[in-house]
Short mmCIF file of C-alpha atoms and ligand atoms in Angstrom, two decimals:
data_model
loop_
_atom_site.label_atom_id
_atom_site.label_comp_id
_atom_site.label_asym_id
_atom_site.label_seq_id
_atom_site.Cartn_x
_atom_site.Cartn_y
_atom_site.Cartn_z
CA ASN A 1 42.24 19.61 -46.98
CA ALA A 2 42.66 22.08 -44.02
CA GLU A 3 43.32 25.35 -44.83
CA LYS A 4 46.25 27.28 -42.67
CA ALA A 5 46.62 30.33 -41.14
CA LYS A 6 49.85 32.03 -39.49
CA HIS A 7 49.45 34.09 -36.35
CA ASP A 8 51.44 35.20 -33.93
CA VAL A 9 49.17 34.76 -31.34
CA VAL A 10 46.32 32.12 -30.98
CA VAL A 11 44.28 32.58 -27.85
CA ILE A 12 41.71 29.10 -27.19
CA GLY A 13 38.55 30.60 -25.27
CA GLY A 14 37.34 34.39 -25.82
CA GLY A 15 36.08 34.49 -21.80
CA PRO A 16 37.66 37.49 -19.82
CA GLY A 17 40.81 35.97 -19.79
CA GLY A 18 40.96 34.87 -23.28
CA TYR A 19 39.28 38.03 -24.83
CA ILE A 20 41.22 40.29 -22.99
CA ALA A 21 44.41 38.67 -23.73
CA ALA A 22 43.53 38.80 -27.50
CA ILE A 23 42.99 42.42 -27.53
CA LYS A 24 46.66 43.43 -25.55
CA ALA A 25 48.41 41.34 -27.74
CA ALA A 26 46.70 42.79 -31.20
CA GLN A 27 47.28 46.56 -29.58
CA LEU A 28 51.32 45.09 -29.15
CA GLY A 29 51.30 44.67 -32.82
CA TYR A 30 50.89 40.79 -32.82
CA ASN A 31 48.72 39.56 -35.50
CA THR A 32 46.27 37.71 -33.32
CA ALA A 33 43.39 35.17 -33.37
CA CYS A 34 40.88 34.06 -30.78
CA VAL A 35 39.05 30.67 -31.27
CA GLU A 36 35.68 30.50 -29.30
CA LYS A 37 33.34 27.60 -29.78
CA ARG A 38 30.15 29.44 -27.72
CA GLY A 39 29.05 31.25 -30.22
CA SER A 40 29.42 34.49 -28.71
CA LEU A 41 32.49 35.90 -26.50
CA GLY A 42 32.64 36.97 -23.14
CA GLY A 43 32.83 33.32 -22.03
CA THR A 44 30.91 32.31 -18.62
CA CYS A 45 31.22 35.86 -17.32
CA LEU A 46 29.27 37.44 -19.82
CA ASN A 47 27.35 34.56 -20.76
CA VAL A 48 25.94 33.18 -17.89
CA GLY A 49 27.92 34.22 -15.05
CA CYS A 50 28.67 37.97 -13.73
CA ILE A 51 26.69 39.81 -16.00
CA PRO A 52 23.40 38.06 -15.91
CA SER A 53 23.52 37.44 -12.22
CA LYS A 54 24.14 41.35 -11.65
CA ALA A 55 21.38 42.24 -13.73
CA LEU A 56 18.75 40.01 -11.57
CA LEU A 57 20.57 41.23 -8.74
CA ASN A 58 20.00 44.84 -9.79
CA ASN A 59 16.17 44.45 -10.93
CA SER A 60 15.35 42.02 -8.24
CA HIS A 61 16.46 44.66 -5.35
CA LEU A 62 14.69 47.35 -7.13
CA TYR A 63 11.84 45.64 -7.13
CA HIS A 64 11.76 44.80 -3.49
CA GLN A 65 12.54 48.50 -2.70
CA MET A 66 9.50 49.54 -4.40
CA LYS A 67 7.08 47.05 -3.21
CA HIS A 68 8.43 46.55 0.59
CA ASP A 69 10.60 50.16 1.16
CA SER A 70 8.64 52.80 -0.83
CA LYS A 71 5.85 53.95 1.75
CA GLN A 72 8.64 55.11 4.64
CA ARG A 73 10.51 56.90 2.00
CA GLY A 74 7.46 58.97 1.16
CA ILE A 75 6.78 57.00 -1.97
CA ASP A 76 2.84 56.30 -2.41
CA ILE A 77 2.55 53.91 -5.32
CA GLN A 78 -0.92 53.80 -6.89
CA GLY A 79 -1.75 50.36 -7.19
CA SER A 80 0.16 47.53 -7.20
CA VAL A 81 4.04 46.57 -7.77
CA ASP A 82 4.01 43.53 -9.65
CA LEU A 83 6.89 41.41 -11.34
CA ASN A 84 6.81 40.53 -15.08
CA ILE A 85 9.24 37.68 -15.35
CA ALA A 86 9.08 37.87 -18.93
CA GLN A 87 10.33 41.11 -19.06
CA PHE A 88 12.30 40.86 -16.19
CA GLN A 89 14.52 37.94 -17.76
CA LYS A 90 14.40 39.89 -21.56
CA ALA A 91 15.98 42.97 -19.94
CA LYS A 92 18.91 40.68 -18.63
CA ASP A 93 19.29 39.06 -21.95
CA THR A 94 19.51 42.04 -23.52
CA ILE A 95 22.18 43.30 -21.40
CA VAL A 96 24.26 40.13 -22.29
CA LYS A 97 23.44 40.70 -26.05
CA GLN A 98 24.82 44.38 -25.91
CA LEU A 99 27.77 43.64 -24.21
CA THR A 100 29.18 40.35 -25.78
CA GLY A 101 28.85 42.10 -29.30
CA GLY A 102 30.39 44.86 -27.87
CA ILE A 103 33.46 42.22 -27.76
CA GLU A 104 33.00 41.33 -31.12
CA MET A 105 33.78 45.32 -32.47
CA LEU A 106 36.61 45.70 -30.01
CA PHE A 107 37.89 42.65 -31.86
CA LYS A 108 37.20 44.45 -35.18
CA LYS A 109 38.34 47.85 -33.89
CA ASN A 110 41.78 46.23 -32.75
CA GLY A 111 41.98 43.82 -35.61
CA VAL A 112 41.94 40.19 -33.70
CA LYS A 113 40.52 37.57 -36.13
CA TYR A 114 37.83 35.67 -34.64
CA TYR A 115 37.39 32.29 -35.43
CA LYS A 116 33.70 30.41 -33.92
CA GLY A 117 34.77 27.10 -33.84
CA LEU A 118 36.33 24.43 -31.31
CA GLY A 119 40.10 24.71 -30.46
CA SER A 120 42.33 21.53 -30.43
CA PHE A 121 46.09 21.20 -30.33
CA GLU A 122 46.93 19.38 -33.52
CA SER A 123 50.42 20.09 -32.65
CA GLU A 124 52.77 22.06 -30.26
CA THR A 125 52.71 25.04 -32.66
CA GLU A 126 49.41 24.14 -34.49
CA ILE A 127 45.73 24.61 -33.44
CA LYS A 128 42.86 23.11 -35.42
CA VAL A 129 39.65 24.74 -35.37
CA SER A 130 36.85 22.84 -35.87
CA PRO A 131 33.16 23.40 -36.79
CA VAL A 132 30.56 23.88 -34.21
CA GLU A 133 27.16 22.91 -35.92
CA GLU A 134 24.73 24.45 -33.53
CA ILE A 135 26.43 27.82 -33.70
CA GLU A 136 25.54 30.83 -36.06
CA GLY A 137 28.99 31.82 -38.50
CA THR A 138 30.85 28.81 -37.55
CA VAL A 139 34.03 27.97 -39.51
CA LYS A 140 33.01 25.97 -42.61
CA GLU A 141 35.65 23.54 -42.55
CA GLU A 142 38.82 22.69 -40.02
CA THR A 143 40.82 25.16 -40.23
CA ILE A 144 44.66 24.73 -38.71
CA LEU A 145 46.03 27.61 -37.12
CA SER A 146 49.96 27.97 -36.66
CA ALA A 147 51.12 29.90 -34.16
CA ASP A 148 54.30 31.00 -32.60
CA ASN A 149 52.69 31.84 -29.22
CA ILE A 150 49.56 29.72 -28.07
CA ILE A 151 47.41 30.99 -25.05
CA VAL A 152 45.06 28.51 -23.42
CA ALA A 153 41.78 30.33 -21.66
CA THR A 154 39.15 27.61 -21.91
CA GLY A 155 37.76 28.17 -18.53
CA SER A 156 35.77 26.64 -16.20
CA GLU A 157 32.22 24.73 -15.82
CA VAL A 158 30.04 23.87 -12.88
CA THR A 159 30.71 21.05 -10.67
CA PRO A 160 28.60 18.21 -10.63
CA PHE A 161 27.00 16.87 -7.56
CA PRO A 162 27.61 13.43 -7.43
CA GLY A 163 24.08 11.39 -8.13
CA ILE A 164 22.36 14.69 -8.73
CA THR A 165 21.26 14.87 -12.03
CA ILE A 166 20.63 18.62 -13.18
CA ASP A 167 17.78 19.15 -15.69
CA GLU A 168 17.88 22.62 -15.82
CA GLU A 169 14.40 23.05 -15.13
CA ARG A 170 13.58 21.74 -11.42
CA ILE A 171 17.18 20.70 -10.73
CA VAL A 172 19.44 23.63 -11.72
CA SER A 173 23.04 24.33 -12.12
CA SER A 174 23.73 28.15 -11.84
CA THR A 175 23.13 28.51 -15.47
CA GLY A 176 19.18 27.24 -15.29
CA ILE A 177 18.64 29.49 -12.20
CA LEU A 178 19.31 32.81 -14.22
CA SER A 179 16.64 31.59 -16.64
CA LEU A 180 13.55 30.50 -14.77
CA LYS A 181 10.15 30.99 -16.12
CA GLU A 182 8.63 31.86 -12.74
CA ILE A 183 9.42 32.28 -9.30
CA PRO A 184 9.56 28.80 -6.96
CA LYS A 185 7.67 29.35 -3.83
CA LYS A 186 10.36 27.17 -2.37
CA LEU A 187 14.12 27.49 -3.39
CA ALA A 188 16.58 25.01 -1.74
CA ILE A 189 20.34 25.91 -2.73
CA ILE A 190 23.01 23.42 -2.08
CA GLY A 191 25.98 25.41 -1.25
CA GLY A 192 26.75 28.65 0.70
CA GLY A 193 29.21 30.14 -1.64
CA ILE A 194 28.86 33.61 -3.26
CA ILE A 195 27.14 32.04 -6.27
CA GLY A 196 24.55 30.41 -4.28
CA LEU A 197 24.13 33.44 -2.04
CA GLU A 198 23.53 35.72 -4.90
CA MET A 199 21.06 33.88 -6.52
CA GLY A 200 19.46 32.82 -3.53
CA SER A 201 19.10 36.82 -2.81
CA VAL A 202 17.59 37.34 -6.16
CA TYR A 203 14.58 34.80 -5.64
CA SER A 204 14.34 35.83 -1.88
CA ARG A 205 13.63 39.55 -2.98
CA LEU A 206 11.47 38.45 -5.82
CA GLY A 207 9.25 36.14 -3.06
CA SER A 208 10.66 32.55 -2.70
CA GLU A 209 11.58 30.54 0.46
CA VAL A 210 15.32 30.46 0.25
CA THR A 211 16.75 27.31 2.06
CA ILE A 212 20.51 27.33 1.87
CA ILE A 213 21.97 23.77 2.73
CA GLU A 214 26.12 23.96 3.67
CA PHE A 215 28.47 21.65 4.90
CA GLN A 216 30.38 23.58 6.52
CA PRO A 217 29.30 25.26 10.03
CA ALA A 218 29.14 28.69 8.75
CA ILE A 219 29.15 30.51 5.24
CA GLY A 220 31.58 32.31 3.73
CA ALA A 221 34.79 30.42 4.46
CA THR A 222 36.85 32.72 2.63
CA MET A 223 35.73 35.97 4.11
CA ASP A 224 36.66 37.55 7.79
CA GLN A 225 35.22 35.51 10.11
CA GLU A 226 33.56 38.89 11.99
CA VAL A 227 32.41 39.90 8.36
CA ALA A 228 31.19 36.29 7.21
CA THR A 229 28.96 36.04 10.86
CA ALA A 230 27.27 39.68 10.13
CA THR A 231 26.29 38.47 6.68
CA GLN A 232 24.85 35.43 7.65
CA LYS A 233 22.88 37.36 9.94
CA PHE A 234 21.92 39.96 7.28
CA LEU A 235 20.76 37.34 5.44
CA LYS A 236 18.32 35.38 7.83
CA LYS A 237 17.16 38.81 8.28
CA GLN A 238 16.05 38.99 5.09
CA GLY A 239 13.95 35.31 5.17
CA PHE A 240 17.09 32.75 4.26
CA GLN A 241 17.13 29.74 6.38
CA PHE A 242 20.47 28.21 6.89
CA LYS A 243 20.77 24.52 7.12
CA THR A 244 24.61 24.92 8.07
CA SER A 245 26.71 21.13 9.17
CA THR A 246 24.29 19.59 6.77
CA LYS A 247 25.38 17.38 4.44
CA VAL A 248 23.17 16.31 1.04
CA MET A 249 22.70 12.70 0.63
CA GLY A 250 20.61 13.03 -2.65
CA ALA A 251 18.02 14.89 -4.42
CA THR A 252 15.35 13.59 -6.83
CA ARG A 253 12.80 15.07 -8.64
CA ASP A 254 8.94 14.13 -8.12
CA GLY A 255 6.70 15.76 -10.84
CA ASP A 256 7.21 19.79 -10.14
CA LYS A 257 8.82 19.12 -6.63
CA VAL A 258 12.31 18.20 -5.76
CA ASN A 259 13.23 16.32 -2.22
CA VAL A 260 16.62 16.74 -0.89
CA GLU A 261 17.41 14.39 1.31
CA VAL A 262 20.19 15.61 3.90
CA GLU A 263 21.92 14.38 7.19
CA GLY A 264 23.32 16.49 10.10
CA VAL A 265 27.14 16.42 9.71
CA LYS A 266 27.78 15.89 13.89
CA ASP A 267 24.28 14.10 14.96
CA GLY A 268 23.64 12.39 11.78
CA LYS A 269 19.91 13.30 11.90
CA LYS A 270 18.26 12.75 8.36
CA GLU A 271 15.57 15.24 7.27
CA THR A 272 13.95 15.51 3.52
CA ILE A 273 13.59 19.01 2.47
CA GLU A 274 11.15 19.94 -0.37
CA ALA A 275 11.66 22.30 -3.00
CA ASP A 276 10.12 23.75 -5.85
CA VAL A 277 13.51 24.20 -7.35
CA LEU A 278 17.02 23.00 -6.44
CA LEU A 279 19.79 24.89 -7.59
CA VAL A 280 23.38 23.09 -6.85
CA ALA A 281 25.63 25.42 -6.24
CA ILE A 282 28.95 23.59 -5.12
CA GLY A 283 31.51 25.17 -7.25
CA ARG A 284 33.42 25.24 -10.60
CA ARG A 285 35.82 22.93 -11.96
CA PRO A 286 38.62 23.43 -14.79
CA TYR A 287 37.26 23.21 -18.55
CA VAL A 288 39.48 21.18 -20.89
CA GLN A 289 37.05 19.07 -22.68
CA GLY A 290 37.75 18.69 -26.45
CA LEU A 291 40.83 20.77 -26.24
CA ASN A 292 43.27 17.73 -26.79
CA ALA A 293 45.49 18.99 -24.13
CA GLU A 294 47.12 15.13 -24.10
CA LYS A 295 48.21 14.64 -27.71
CA ILE A 296 51.08 17.27 -26.71
CA GLY A 297 51.20 15.98 -23.05
CA LEU A 298 50.41 19.20 -21.13
CA ASP A 299 50.80 18.68 -17.58
CA VAL A 300 46.81 18.69 -15.37
CA ASP A 301 46.95 18.27 -11.91
CA LYS A 302 44.66 16.25 -9.60
CA ARG A 303 41.95 19.25 -9.62
CA GLY A 304 41.84 19.32 -13.29
CA ARG A 305 43.98 22.47 -13.51
CA LEU A 306 46.62 23.06 -16.45
CA VAL A 307 49.85 23.34 -14.47
CA ILE A 308 51.80 26.15 -15.43
CA ASP A 309 54.97 28.34 -13.80
CA SER A 310 54.73 31.72 -12.64
CA LYS A 311 55.13 33.01 -16.27
CA PHE A 312 51.98 31.34 -16.95
CA GLN A 313 53.91 28.59 -19.34
CA THR A 314 53.54 25.18 -19.64
CA LYS A 315 56.46 22.87 -20.57
CA PHE A 316 56.10 24.76 -23.84
CA PRO A 317 57.46 28.20 -22.92
CA HIS A 318 55.66 29.31 -25.93
CA ILE A 319 52.56 27.61 -24.18
CA LYS A 320 50.70 29.96 -21.67
CA VAL A 321 47.70 29.31 -19.50
CA ILE A 322 45.67 31.75 -18.11
CA GLY A 323 41.92 32.23 -15.88
CA ASP A 324 39.77 29.34 -14.28
CA VAL A 325 41.23 26.84 -16.01
CA THR A 326 44.70 27.00 -14.02
CA PHE A 327 45.62 27.95 -10.40
CA GLY A 328 44.12 30.43 -8.23
CA PRO A 329 40.60 32.21 -7.32
CA MET A 330 37.96 31.72 -10.08
CA LEU A 331 37.34 35.58 -10.84
CA ALA A 332 36.72 37.36 -14.03
CA HIS A 333 39.13 40.05 -13.12
CA LYS A 334 42.01 37.75 -12.17
CA ALA A 335 41.88 36.09 -15.75
CA GLU A 336 41.76 39.69 -17.29
CA GLU A 337 44.91 40.76 -15.42
CA GLU A 338 46.70 37.19 -16.33
CA GLY A 339 45.50 37.89 -19.69
CA VAL A 340 47.55 41.24 -20.06
CA ALA A 341 50.54 40.21 -17.73
CA ALA A 342 50.76 36.90 -20.49
CA VAL A 343 50.73 38.90 -23.22
CA GLU A 344 53.18 41.54 -21.86
CA LEU A 345 55.58 38.27 -21.07
CA ILE A 346 55.67 37.60 -24.77
CA LYS A 347 56.48 41.13 -25.59
CA THR A 348 59.04 41.95 -22.99
CA GLY A 349 59.75 39.30 -20.69
CA HIS A 350 58.31 40.60 -18.13
CA GLY A 351 54.54 40.84 -16.68
CA HIS A 352 53.53 40.71 -13.12
CA ILE A 353 50.13 40.42 -10.77
CA ASN A 354 50.19 41.07 -7.03
CA TYR A 355 47.99 37.87 -6.22
CA GLY A 356 47.87 39.29 -2.66
CA ASN A 357 45.75 42.23 -4.12
CA ILE A 358 42.71 40.59 -5.95
CA PRO A 359 39.24 41.87 -4.49
CA SER A 360 36.52 39.35 -4.07
CA VAL A 361 33.04 40.73 -3.70
CA MET A 362 29.36 39.26 -2.76
CA TYR A 363 26.59 41.61 -4.88
CA SER A 364 23.91 40.53 -2.13
CA HIS A 365 22.44 43.96 -0.04
CA PRO A 366 24.39 44.68 1.63
CA GLU A 367 27.29 44.06 -0.51
CA VAL A 368 30.24 42.36 0.79
CA ALA A 369 33.70 42.89 -0.46
CA TRP A 370 37.23 42.37 1.06
CA VAL A 371 40.71 42.22 -0.25
CA GLY A 372 44.56 41.10 1.61
CA LYS A 373 44.56 39.76 4.74
CA THR A 374 41.64 38.04 7.00
CA GLU A 375 42.14 38.39 10.43
CA GLN A 376 42.17 34.37 10.84
CA GLU A 377 45.09 34.82 8.24
CA LEU A 378 47.11 37.25 10.06
CA LYS A 379 46.69 35.76 13.53
CA ASN A 380 48.14 32.08 11.41
CA ASP A 381 50.77 34.48 10.00
CA GLY A 382 51.45 35.40 13.56
CA ILE A 383 51.75 38.94 12.54
CA SER A 384 50.48 41.75 14.74
CA TYR A 385 47.81 43.84 13.55
CA LYS A 386 45.51 46.61 14.64
CA ILE A 387 41.86 46.84 13.93
CA GLY A 388 40.11 49.91 12.77
CA LYS A 389 36.33 49.85 12.35
CA PHE A 390 33.33 52.33 11.50
CA PRO A 391 29.64 51.37 11.04
CA PHE A 392 27.64 52.52 8.30
CA VAL A 393 25.00 53.73 10.87
CA ALA A 394 27.61 56.94 11.53
CA ASN A 395 27.85 57.70 8.32
CA SER A 396 25.74 60.49 6.92
CA ARG A 397 25.63 59.19 3.14
CA ALA A 398 24.48 56.40 4.10
CA LYS A 399 21.74 57.47 6.81
CA THR A 400 20.37 59.57 3.86
CA ASN A 401 20.11 56.60 1.72
CA MET A 402 18.01 54.92 4.44
CA ASP A 403 20.84 52.51 3.76
CA THR A 404 23.04 51.92 7.09
CA GLU A 405 23.55 48.02 7.75
CA GLY A 406 27.32 46.92 7.59
CA PHE A 407 30.57 48.39 8.69
CA VAL A 408 34.14 48.81 7.46
CA LYS A 409 36.93 46.99 8.51
CA ILE A 410 40.24 47.73 8.50
CA LEU A 411 43.31 45.55 9.27
CA ILE A 412 47.13 47.35 9.67
CA ASP A 413 50.36 46.34 11.02
CA SER A 414 50.73 47.07 14.73
CA GLU A 415 54.30 48.60 13.74
CA THR A 416 54.61 49.94 10.20
CA GLU A 417 50.68 51.01 10.38
CA ARG A 418 50.38 49.80 6.77
CA LEU A 419 47.46 48.68 5.30
CA LEU A 420 47.12 44.79 5.15
CA GLY A 421 43.59 44.13 4.64
CA ALA A 422 40.15 45.68 4.14
CA HIS A 423 36.75 43.96 4.63
CA ILE A 424 33.67 46.00 3.97
CA ILE A 425 30.11 45.10 4.39
CA GLY A 426 27.57 47.33 3.40
CA PRO A 427 25.84 49.61 0.65
CA ASN A 428 28.17 49.81 -2.58
CA ALA A 429 31.03 47.69 -0.90
CA GLY A 430 32.15 46.33 -4.34
CA GLU A 431 33.25 50.00 -5.57
CA MET A 432 34.44 51.12 -2.35
CA ILE A 433 37.08 48.00 -2.59
CA ALA A 434 38.69 49.88 -5.25
CA GLU A 435 40.15 52.59 -3.18
CA ALA A 436 41.47 49.65 -0.61
CA GLY A 437 43.07 47.89 -3.49
CA LEU A 438 45.01 50.96 -4.40
CA ALA A 439 45.78 51.71 -0.83
CA LEU A 440 47.38 48.25 -0.58
CA GLU A 441 49.28 48.14 -4.03
CA TYR A 442 51.21 51.07 -3.15
CA GLY A 443 51.59 50.26 0.54
CA ALA A 444 49.90 53.15 2.34
CA SER A 445 49.77 53.57 5.98
CA ALA A 446 46.30 54.22 7.77
CA GLU A 447 47.30 57.46 8.38
CA ASP A 448 47.98 57.98 4.50
CA ILE A 449 44.16 57.12 3.75
CA ALA A 450 42.88 59.09 6.60
CA ARG A 451 45.52 62.36 5.31
CA VAL A 452 43.01 62.23 1.87
CA CYS A 453 40.72 64.29 0.94
CA HIS A 454 37.33 62.09 0.97
CA ALA A 455 33.83 63.75 -0.18
CA HIS A 456 31.22 64.24 1.64
CA PRO A 457 28.58 63.14 1.78
CA THR A 458 29.84 59.59 0.51
CA LEU A 459 29.95 56.31 2.03
CA SER A 460 33.68 56.28 0.95
CA GLU A 461 33.85 58.49 4.33
CA ALA A 462 33.35 55.46 6.12
CA PHE A 463 36.60 53.84 4.60
CA LYS A 464 38.56 57.26 5.93
CA GLU A 465 36.75 57.02 9.09
CA ALA A 466 37.82 53.09 9.43
CA SER A 467 41.66 54.20 8.49
CA LEU A 468 41.45 56.95 11.17
CA ALA A 469 40.04 54.48 14.02
CA ALA A 470 43.11 52.25 12.94
CA PHE A 471 45.71 54.21 14.43
CA ASN A 472 43.89 57.13 16.34
CA LYS A 473 40.45 57.72 16.76
CA PRO A 474 37.29 58.10 14.54
CA LEU A 475 35.65 61.76 14.20
CA ASN A 476 32.54 60.95 13.38
CA PHE A 477 31.43 58.00 16.08
P1 LIG B 1 35.37 31.59 -19.27
O1 LIG B 1 34.69 32.78 -18.69
O2 LIG B 1 34.91 30.14 -18.82
O3 LIG B 1 35.56 31.23 -20.79
C1 LIG B 1 36.07 30.45 -21.26
C2 LIG B 1 35.62 30.30 -22.78
O4 LIG B 1 36.18 29.16 -23.54
C3 LIG B 1 34.35 29.89 -23.14
O5 LIG B 1 33.59 31.14 -23.61
C4 LIG B 1 34.37 28.71 -23.57
O6 LIG B 1 33.27 28.43 -24.43
C5 LIG B 1 35.42 28.56 -24.27
N1 LIG B 1 35.95 27.31 -24.78
C6 LIG B 1 36.50 26.46 -23.83
N2 LIG B 1 37.27 25.68 -24.68
C7 LIG B 1 37.26 25.67 -25.74
C8 LIG B 1 37.69 25.24 -27.02
N3 LIG B 1 38.34 24.33 -26.91
N4 LIG B 1 37.84 26.01 -28.15
C9 LIG B 1 37.10 26.85 -28.17
N5 LIG B 1 36.60 27.39 -27.10
C10 LIG B 1 36.49 26.87 -25.74
N6 LIG B 1 33.37 36.47 -11.28
C11 LIG B 1 33.32 37.58 -11.09
O7 LIG B 1 34.72 38.27 -10.88
N7 LIG B 1 32.76 38.29 -10.68
C12 LIG B 1 31.31 38.37 -10.50
O8 LIG B 1 30.50 38.77 -10.25
C13 LIG B 1 31.03 36.47 -11.16
N8 LIG B 1 29.74 36.34 -10.79
C14 LIG B 1 29.46 34.81 -11.37
C15 LIG B 1 28.70 34.40 -11.62
C16 LIG B 1 28.06 32.89 -12.12
C17 LIG B 1 26.60 32.59 -11.70
C18 LIG B 1 29.19 32.53 -12.37
C19 LIG B 1 28.88 30.63 -12.99
C20 LIG B 1 30.60 32.56 -12.42
C21 LIG B 1 30.91 34.09 -12.00
N9 LIG B 1 32.20 34.30 -11.68
C22 LIG B 1 32.59 36.03 -11.38
C23 LIG B 1 33.13 33.75 -12.05
C24 LIG B 1 33.58 34.26 -13.81
O9 LIG B 1 32.55 34.17 -14.93
C25 LIG B 1 34.98 33.38 -14.05
O10 LIG B 1 35.83 33.51 -13.47
C26 LIG B 1 35.32 34.03 -15.23
O11 LIG B 1 34.53 33.73 -16.78
C27 LIG B 1 36.38 33.17 -16.19
O12 LIG B 1 37.09 33.68 -17.07
P2 LIG B 1 38.00 32.56 -18.01
O13 LIG B 1 38.15 33.45 -19.42
O14 LIG B 1 39.21 32.07 -17.51
O15 LIG B 1 36.78 31.22 -18.73
#
């Protein structure tokens, strides 16, 4: 005998898309529930994605700096600098716990009802919450939530590589690589995308020999080409080996080793790459398992994404879909924006996202960040543009930090001089790109940016100088 609870809005999935949608809905006065089956809130991003990976990136960077970069800065370390891998992992786990717990507090503060269990469609207006035995505090029995509005935010999962079995020990996914108990001497990574390169950075700094195996002729397919080339160069300098134009044929575990069979895309040359750990990082795919979307006939496209219109609506206007499980880039901030917009649509009939202004960041060192159009996109679209560039070697803050690799590149419309795209490779690029986003959103021209007073000495002066360079001349280069 299922208990029935009535809500204005029920959100399925407590990741960045779902938890933000739930909080926003409650703030707008809706009686809101969020169903999550993981046992903690925050989804992929907080539990096994953005947050743990950034904790490892930050601490591995500090370790590497102390070990290899302190002397020239005048810091003599007495004794050796050693890695305590157990504490290194614990620090990350603590951060994850604090942040996921923080969302539970936000739910309480805003009055969102949190159901721990698997959510599935019972009908077009009813969600069944079933107990998940493994998680603490799960619902005791099947519970039916009836809802005027349903928001599906079930996210994504690791795309498997056909024929390669993940054991999360020697052959790992992006989840297993976050919790290795020892540093592999040789780490092979299938896929030169952001996740592969970030995780490669972590372990390369900790001493692993990293080999990236990429089918395409170069890494960074979605980056501006000039920036992608520079990225590959910097990572190579850090010791990364790149096997581009290389096809993986299979991988097998042999005791404590993994043999990866590869073949040249152009010449068909076969080779075996031996590694201690293999990371499979070829992408993510939408996740709808257990949702029972077929019961009410929600449409799914060829790539497994739930189909929606420009108002996030499925064929049932009161059922909306946001985040990784539907169209668009699989990014936490994109899912969050959609969560807010979907709820605003329920409330007011309006809700808007500028998909042309969603930043991407790779948290390597130097960082890579971009927003808006790349040069290759502008060429394809036949738009006439001008380029402004400024290298960090000429930026005083980068100099004082002894961290001068990279440059800012901005692209503006030849005629109107409006900003069309910004591409930064350099220290703190991920923070700096926010200024480009603001400029892009409000249609700023390069001169508008260059006339804004930027604090000195800051890295952001490089963005101002690149803008100046785009329509006139830089002052400091
Ligand atoms: P998810 O975060 O996947 O959340 C969906 C939630 O729904 C999950 O918790 C799942 O348990 C739950 N769920 C699914 N089905 C049901 C059901 N039937 N009932 C109840 N609950 C259900 N993005 C960035 O923007 N920046 C980064 O730096 C970044 N780094 C990343 C690093 C890694 C290693 C990985 C793997 C991803 C990274 N991402 C990053 C991507 C980011 O994690 C996702 O884009 C984001 O989490 C998507 O949010 P979402 O809410 O759509 O889905």
